[in-house]
Short mmCIF file of C-alpha atoms in Angstrom, two decimals:
data_model
loop_
_atom_site.label_atom_id
_atom_site.label_comp_id
_atom_site.label_asym_id
_atom_site.label_seq_id
_atom_site.Cartn_x
_atom_site.Cartn_y
_atom_site.Cartn_z
CA MET A 1 164.69 99.89 114.11
CA THR A 2 164.73 101.85 110.95
CA SER A 3 162.74 104.83 112.15
CA THR A 4 162.02 106.68 115.37
CA THR A 5 158.43 105.45 115.37
CA PRO A 6 157.78 102.09 117.07
CA ARG A 7 156.17 99.78 114.53
CA ARG A 8 155.54 96.58 116.46
CA LEU A 9 152.07 95.16 116.82
CA LEU A 10 151.07 91.89 118.42
CA ALA A 11 151.26 89.07 115.88
CA SER A 12 147.64 88.73 114.81
CA ALA A 13 145.72 85.76 113.55
CA ALA A 14 145.42 87.40 110.17
CA VAL A 15 149.17 87.91 109.81
CA PHE A 16 149.96 84.40 110.94
CA GLY A 17 147.23 82.97 108.72
CA LEU A 18 148.80 84.58 105.72
CA ALA A 19 152.19 83.25 106.75
CA LEU A 20 150.84 79.74 106.79
CA ALA A 21 149.99 80.00 102.89
CA GLY A 22 171.57 68.00 136.79
CA CYS A 23 168.92 67.90 139.50
CA THR A 24 165.33 68.07 138.59
CA ASN A 25 163.16 71.11 139.08
CA PRO A 26 159.55 70.11 139.73
CA GLY A 27 158.30 73.26 138.07
CA THR A 28 156.76 76.37 139.55
CA SER A 29 153.19 77.28 138.90
CA GLU A 30 151.98 80.56 137.49
CA ASP A 31 150.50 81.51 140.85
CA THR A 32 153.66 81.06 142.92
CA ALA A 33 156.66 82.04 140.78
CA PRO A 34 157.86 85.61 140.20
CA ALA A 35 157.47 86.95 136.70
CA GLY A 36 160.65 88.97 136.23
CA GLY A 37 161.68 90.68 133.03
CA GLY A 38 161.01 94.10 131.56
CA ASP A 39 157.83 95.80 130.46
CA GLY A 40 158.83 96.95 126.97
CA GLY A 41 156.07 97.17 124.43
CA ASP A 42 157.84 95.84 121.36
CA GLN A 43 155.72 92.81 120.47
CA GLN A 44 156.60 90.17 117.92
CA VAL A 45 155.26 90.03 114.39
CA VAL A 46 155.73 87.21 111.94
CA LYS A 47 158.03 88.02 109.06
CA GLU A 48 157.83 84.74 107.14
CA SER A 49 157.17 81.05 107.53
CA SER A 50 158.69 78.08 105.75
CA GLY A 51 158.57 74.32 105.73
CA GLU A 52 155.74 71.88 105.33
CA GLY A 53 152.76 72.47 107.60
CA CYS A 54 152.20 70.16 110.56
CA THR A 55 148.63 69.48 111.71
CA LEU A 56 147.29 67.88 114.86
CA ALA A 57 146.42 64.79 112.83
CA ASP A 58 149.91 64.66 111.28
CA TYR A 59 151.49 64.88 114.71
CA GLY A 60 149.24 62.20 116.15
CA ALA A 61 148.23 64.18 119.20
CA GLU A 62 144.82 64.45 120.82
CA LYS A 63 142.80 67.63 120.64
CA ILE A 64 142.57 69.53 123.91
CA ASP A 65 141.14 72.79 125.18
CA LEU A 66 143.99 75.04 126.31
CA ALA A 67 141.70 76.54 128.94
CA ASP A 68 141.71 73.13 130.64
CA ALA A 69 145.36 72.35 129.95
CA VAL A 70 148.54 72.20 131.98
CA VAL A 71 151.35 73.76 129.94
CA GLY A 72 155.05 73.34 130.65
CA PHE A 73 157.77 75.85 129.82
CA SER A 74 161.40 74.73 129.97
CA GLN A 75 163.66 77.78 130.08
CA SER A 76 167.29 77.24 129.12
CA GLU A 77 169.21 79.85 131.08
CA PRO A 78 168.88 81.82 134.34
CA ASP A 79 166.52 84.77 134.31
CA THR A 80 169.37 86.96 135.52
CA ALA A 81 169.95 87.49 131.80
CA ALA A 82 167.57 90.19 130.56
CA PHE A 83 166.64 88.23 127.42
CA ARG A 84 165.60 85.18 129.45
CA ALA A 85 163.75 87.26 132.04
CA ALA A 86 161.72 88.97 129.33
CA GLU A 87 161.08 85.65 127.56
CA THR A 88 159.86 83.93 130.72
CA LYS A 89 157.70 86.87 131.69
CA SER A 90 156.14 86.90 128.22
CA ILE A 91 155.28 83.19 128.45
CA ARG A 92 153.74 83.67 131.90
CA GLN A 93 151.63 86.62 130.83
CA ALA A 94 150.43 84.94 127.65
CA ALA A 95 149.53 81.76 129.54
CA LYS A 96 147.41 83.81 131.91
CA GLU A 97 145.73 85.62 129.01
CA ALA A 98 145.09 82.29 127.25
CA GLY A 99 143.40 81.05 130.41
CA VAL A 100 145.39 77.83 130.76
CA ARG A 101 144.63 75.86 133.89
CA ASP A 102 148.24 75.84 135.05
CA LEU A 103 151.69 76.77 133.78
CA LEU A 104 154.74 74.91 135.06
CA VAL A 105 158.08 76.68 134.57
CA THR A 106 161.54 75.20 135.00
CA ASN A 107 165.00 76.62 134.41
CA ALA A 108 167.89 74.45 133.19
CA ASN A 109 170.55 76.98 134.25
CA ASN A 110 172.30 76.34 130.93
CA GLU A 111 172.77 72.62 131.71
CA LEU A 112 171.48 70.18 129.10
CA PRO A 113 171.14 67.19 131.50
CA LYS A 114 169.08 69.37 133.82
CA GLN A 115 166.82 70.49 131.00
CA ILE A 116 166.19 66.89 130.03
CA ALA A 117 165.41 66.01 133.66
CA ASP A 118 163.21 69.12 134.01
CA ILE A 119 161.12 68.14 130.98
CA GLN A 120 160.81 64.53 132.09
CA ASN A 121 159.67 65.71 135.50
CA MET A 122 157.03 68.02 134.03
CA LEU A 123 155.78 65.17 131.87
CA SER A 124 155.42 63.06 135.01
CA GLN A 125 153.25 65.86 136.43
CA GLY A 126 150.86 65.55 133.50
CA ILE A 127 151.53 68.52 131.26
CA ASP A 128 149.46 68.60 128.08
CA PHE A 129 151.64 70.91 125.95
CA LEU A 130 155.33 71.82 126.17
CA ILE A 131 157.20 74.97 125.16
CA VAL A 132 160.98 74.65 125.16
CA ALA A 133 163.77 77.20 124.86
CA PRO A 134 166.55 74.65 124.19
CA VAL A 135 169.93 74.82 125.88
CA ASN A 136 171.50 73.30 122.76
CA SER A 137 170.25 72.46 119.29
CA ASP A 138 171.42 68.87 119.82
CA GLY A 139 170.96 66.48 122.71
CA LEU A 140 167.34 66.87 123.78
CA ASP A 141 166.40 63.49 122.30
CA PRO A 142 165.56 61.77 125.61
CA ALA A 143 163.19 64.56 126.61
CA LEU A 144 161.59 64.85 123.17
CA ASN A 145 161.18 61.09 122.96
CA ALA A 146 159.49 61.05 126.35
CA ALA A 147 157.12 63.80 125.25
CA LYS A 148 156.32 61.87 122.07
CA GLN A 149 155.58 58.68 124.00
CA GLN A 150 153.24 60.59 126.28
CA GLY A 151 151.50 62.32 123.36
CA VAL A 152 152.58 65.82 124.41
CA PRO A 153 153.22 68.23 121.50
CA VAL A 154 156.41 70.32 121.74
CA LEU A 155 156.93 73.87 120.51
CA THR A 156 160.51 75.20 120.39
CA ILE A 157 161.34 78.87 120.70
CA ASP A 158 164.49 80.95 120.23
CA ARG A 159 166.81 78.02 119.42
CA LYS A 160 166.05 75.41 116.79
CA VAL A 161 166.62 71.73 117.49
CA THR A 162 168.05 69.31 114.94
CA ASN A 163 165.32 66.73 115.55
CA THR A 164 162.53 65.85 113.11
CA HIS A 165 159.78 68.36 112.45
CA CYS A 166 156.22 67.10 113.02
CA GLU A 167 157.55 64.02 114.79
CA ASP A 168 159.64 65.43 117.63
CA TYR A 169 158.36 69.00 117.66
CA VAL A 170 155.55 70.99 116.06
CA ALA A 171 157.46 74.12 115.00
CA PHE A 172 160.28 76.52 115.73
CA LEU A 173 159.48 80.15 116.54
CA GLY A 174 162.41 82.53 116.38
CA SER A 175 164.58 85.00 114.56
CA ASP A 176 166.65 84.67 111.42
CA PHE A 177 169.99 84.49 113.21
CA TYR A 178 172.04 84.39 110.00
CA GLU A 179 170.37 87.62 108.88
CA GLN A 180 171.08 89.14 112.31
CA GLY A 181 174.79 88.42 111.77
CA LYS A 182 174.73 90.04 108.33
CA ARG A 183 173.00 93.12 109.73
CA ALA A 184 175.55 93.31 112.54
CA ALA A 185 178.30 93.42 109.89
CA ASP A 186 176.43 96.23 108.11
CA ALA A 187 176.14 98.17 111.35
CA LEU A 188 179.80 97.67 112.27
CA ASN A 189 180.90 98.77 108.82
CA GLU A 190 178.77 101.90 109.22
CA ALA A 191 180.15 102.62 112.68
CA THR A 192 183.79 102.16 111.69
CA GLY A 193 183.64 103.92 108.38
CA GLY A 194 184.60 100.69 106.65
CA THR A 195 188.03 100.10 108.21
CA ALA A 196 188.67 98.23 111.44
CA LYS A 197 190.47 95.44 113.25
CA VAL A 198 187.62 93.38 114.61
CA ALA A 199 187.32 91.00 117.57
CA VAL A 200 184.33 88.66 117.75
CA LEU A 201 182.81 87.50 121.05
CA LEU A 202 181.11 84.20 120.25
CA GLY A 203 178.08 82.82 122.05
CA SER A 204 177.97 79.34 123.54
CA SER A 205 178.78 76.42 121.27
CA GLY A 206 176.36 73.74 120.16
CA ASN A 207 173.41 75.85 119.08
CA ASN A 208 172.21 77.41 115.86
CA VAL A 209 172.14 80.93 117.32
CA THR A 210 175.90 81.13 117.70
CA GLU A 211 176.60 79.32 114.45
CA ASP A 212 174.27 81.48 112.37
CA ARG A 213 175.16 84.81 113.97
CA ASN A 214 178.80 84.06 113.30
CA SER A 215 178.45 82.74 109.75
CA GLY A 216 176.13 85.57 108.75
CA PHE A 217 178.63 88.13 110.01
CA GLN A 218 181.65 86.39 108.49
CA ASP A 219 179.95 85.90 105.11
CA GLN A 220 178.81 89.51 104.92
CA VAL A 221 182.27 90.81 105.80
CA LYS A 222 183.86 88.63 103.13
CA ALA A 223 181.32 89.62 100.50
CA GLN A 224 180.95 93.32 101.22
CA TYR A 225 183.49 94.80 103.62
CA SER A 226 187.12 94.15 102.75
CA GLY A 227 188.19 96.90 105.17
CA LEU A 228 186.92 94.95 108.15
CA GLU A 229 189.64 92.51 109.27
CA ILE A 230 188.61 89.90 111.82
CA VAL A 231 191.77 89.51 113.89
CA ALA A 232 190.41 87.45 116.83
CA GLU A 233 187.38 85.51 117.96
CA GLN A 234 186.71 83.62 121.15
CA THR A 235 183.75 82.12 122.98
CA ALA A 236 182.33 84.08 125.90
CA ASN A 237 179.16 81.99 126.32
CA PHE A 238 176.64 84.83 126.10
CA ALA A 239 177.73 85.96 129.62
CA ARG A 240 178.69 89.48 130.73
CA ASP A 241 181.53 88.44 133.02
CA GLU A 242 183.01 86.16 130.36
CA GLY A 243 182.55 88.87 127.74
CA GLN A 244 184.56 91.25 129.90
CA ALA A 245 187.31 88.71 130.60
CA VAL A 246 187.61 87.59 127.00
CA ALA A 247 187.57 91.15 125.65
CA GLU A 248 190.28 92.17 128.11
CA GLN A 249 192.41 89.24 126.98
CA LEU A 250 191.87 89.92 123.29
CA ILE A 251 192.65 93.63 123.65
CA GLN A 252 195.85 92.86 125.55
CA SER A 253 197.03 90.36 122.94
CA ASN A 254 195.80 92.46 119.99
CA PRO A 255 196.18 96.14 120.99
CA ASP A 256 195.20 97.27 117.51
CA ILE A 257 191.63 96.02 117.94
CA ASN A 258 189.28 98.94 117.39
CA ALA A 259 185.96 97.13 116.86
CA ILE A 260 184.06 94.37 118.64
CA TYR A 261 181.13 92.28 117.43
CA ALA A 262 179.37 90.51 120.31
CA HIS A 263 176.79 87.80 119.70
CA ASN A 264 174.60 89.25 122.45
CA ASP A 265 174.22 92.36 124.60
CA GLU A 266 175.50 90.77 127.81
CA MET A 267 178.89 90.11 126.23
CA ALA A 268 178.86 93.57 124.66
CA LEU A 269 178.27 95.22 128.04
CA GLY A 270 181.16 93.18 129.43
CA ALA A 271 183.26 94.40 126.52
CA VAL A 272 182.39 98.01 127.37
CA THR A 273 183.92 97.51 130.82
CA ALA A 274 186.96 95.80 129.31
CA VAL A 275 187.55 98.67 126.88
CA GLN A 276 187.29 101.19 129.71
CA ALA A 277 189.71 99.14 131.81
CA ALA A 278 192.20 99.35 128.94
CA GLY A 279 192.03 103.15 129.13
CA LEU A 280 190.04 103.40 125.90
CA ASP A 281 186.69 104.97 125.09
CA PRO A 282 184.01 102.41 124.13
CA GLY A 283 181.91 103.54 121.20
CA GLN A 284 184.72 105.82 120.04
CA ASP A 285 188.17 104.20 120.29
CA VAL A 286 186.57 100.77 120.02
CA LYS A 287 183.28 100.50 118.13
CA ILE A 288 180.88 97.90 119.54
CA VAL A 289 177.91 96.21 117.85
CA SER A 290 175.80 93.46 119.38
CA ILE A 291 172.52 91.57 119.09
CA ASP A 292 169.52 91.48 121.46
CA GLY A 293 167.94 94.79 122.44
CA THR A 294 168.20 94.84 126.23
CA ARG A 295 167.42 98.10 127.99
CA ASN A 296 170.98 98.35 129.35
CA ALA A 297 172.49 97.97 125.91
CA VAL A 298 170.13 100.46 124.30
CA GLN A 299 170.90 102.91 127.09
CA ALA A 300 174.59 102.32 126.33
CA ILE A 301 173.90 103.48 122.78
CA VAL A 302 172.29 106.65 124.17
CA ASP A 303 175.36 107.09 126.40
CA GLY A 304 177.71 106.56 123.44
CA ASP A 305 179.32 103.33 124.69
CA ILE A 306 177.75 100.95 122.15
CA ASN A 307 177.22 101.88 118.52
CA ALA A 308 174.35 99.64 117.40
CA VAL A 309 172.24 96.69 118.51
CA ILE A 310 170.38 94.35 116.17
CA GLU A 311 167.17 93.35 117.91
CA SER A 312 166.34 89.78 118.84
CA ASN A 313 162.86 89.96 120.32
CA PRO A 314 162.29 87.63 123.31
CA ARG A 315 158.55 88.18 123.77
CA PHE A 316 157.44 84.77 122.47
CA GLY A 317 154.42 84.33 124.73
CA PRO A 318 151.59 85.64 122.54
CA LEU A 319 152.89 83.98 119.38
CA ALA A 320 153.55 80.69 121.20
CA PHE A 321 150.03 80.40 122.60
CA GLU A 322 148.47 81.67 119.38
CA THR A 323 150.37 78.92 117.55
CA ALA A 324 149.17 76.33 120.08
CA GLU A 325 145.58 77.44 119.62
CA LYS A 326 145.87 77.15 115.83
CA PHE A 327 147.51 73.75 116.15
CA TYR A 328 144.69 72.42 118.29
CA ALA A 329 142.16 73.94 115.88
CA GLY A 330 143.60 71.70 113.16
CA GLU A 331 145.51 74.35 111.22
CA PRO A 332 148.85 73.44 109.63
CA ILE A 333 151.83 74.97 111.45
CA PRO A 334 154.99 75.61 109.35
CA GLU A 335 158.30 74.18 110.46
CA ASP A 336 159.92 77.60 110.92
CA VAL A 337 158.02 80.74 111.94
CA ILE A 338 160.41 83.66 111.66
CA ILE A 339 159.79 86.99 113.39
CA GLU A 340 160.84 90.47 112.39
CA ASP A 341 163.70 92.13 114.25
CA ASP A 342 164.47 95.84 114.30
CA GLU A 343 167.67 97.76 115.05
CA TYR A 344 168.75 100.32 117.62
CA ASN A 345 171.38 102.91 116.73
CA ALA A 346 172.43 106.44 117.62
CA ASP A 347 169.60 107.87 115.52
CA ASN A 348 166.72 106.07 117.22
CA ALA A 349 167.86 104.51 120.53
CA GLU A 350 166.65 107.29 122.82
CA ALA A 351 163.24 107.53 121.18
CA ASN A 352 162.72 103.77 121.18
CA ILE A 353 164.24 102.70 124.49
CA GLY A 354 160.74 101.90 125.71
CA ASN A 355 160.70 98.96 123.30
CA ALA A 356 163.82 97.46 124.85
CA PHE A 357 163.59 94.68 127.45
#
């Protein structure tokens, strides 16, 4: 966030209209499954859209009324992660507001074979529309092919798949992850005063989020910040416990590390613990910048343990169902619908913590 005044509004039809120029889980219904997630008020707005528009006719799907539809949502990771909890809750709430007949929700627990099985199982239960937060960018072909054969349109959120737009999926809704990486480099340069030995905690492999957040950061450092030296990087799979373990290992093997860039807040919070365990002061002796915007991470900025967080807004529900409604109304949906992301730092974190999730 660039100011102390929250500036998010729900993505409106007008804004989006301008942008257009393992084992199976049978799915839990909206009425029986817990919502989970936070109650922050920072709603998504569309920043830009790109790619050729895909219409209902182009996709070859039948027109339906969402109010009489069964919608499936395939979540990629456990809702113990704040981002996933907020994302799932947003989908549930938006489904209820859209008046869909039923919402089936599955969780792949970060296992691609399980996500494929989950989707195939929901298709067997007769879903009419599918929203997917992919485990990986590659490998969902069996599930997407099954959806295509059954005439069920697919909307992907948060992670982009490498399949064919307007054949295998309608659109991707998400952030500009490369830009997030660049902005993280800017924030780390600001926090360190332009000189630091940097360790990078990478997200899980095989998806565009990790690849883009890393390349954006690396490219920005090379182009702009010669005083930032990346001395180590290692995968910690977007998990807090792995973030702590990897950070501990990297600090032990590279005691001159005085800055950490984590691809998400969970790893950053693990790094905070690792820095403390090393007898150092996180946020001071070791500067920490991450991406997400969880309430715990924003509170850590207020407490002085994390220096900055680039937002990655998980509240996809309203935009996802708005996109579905437009699609069924015959409007062209761009391949990529990119949302705006703000930033939390020492200047605005306390005032804007209510927007965190």
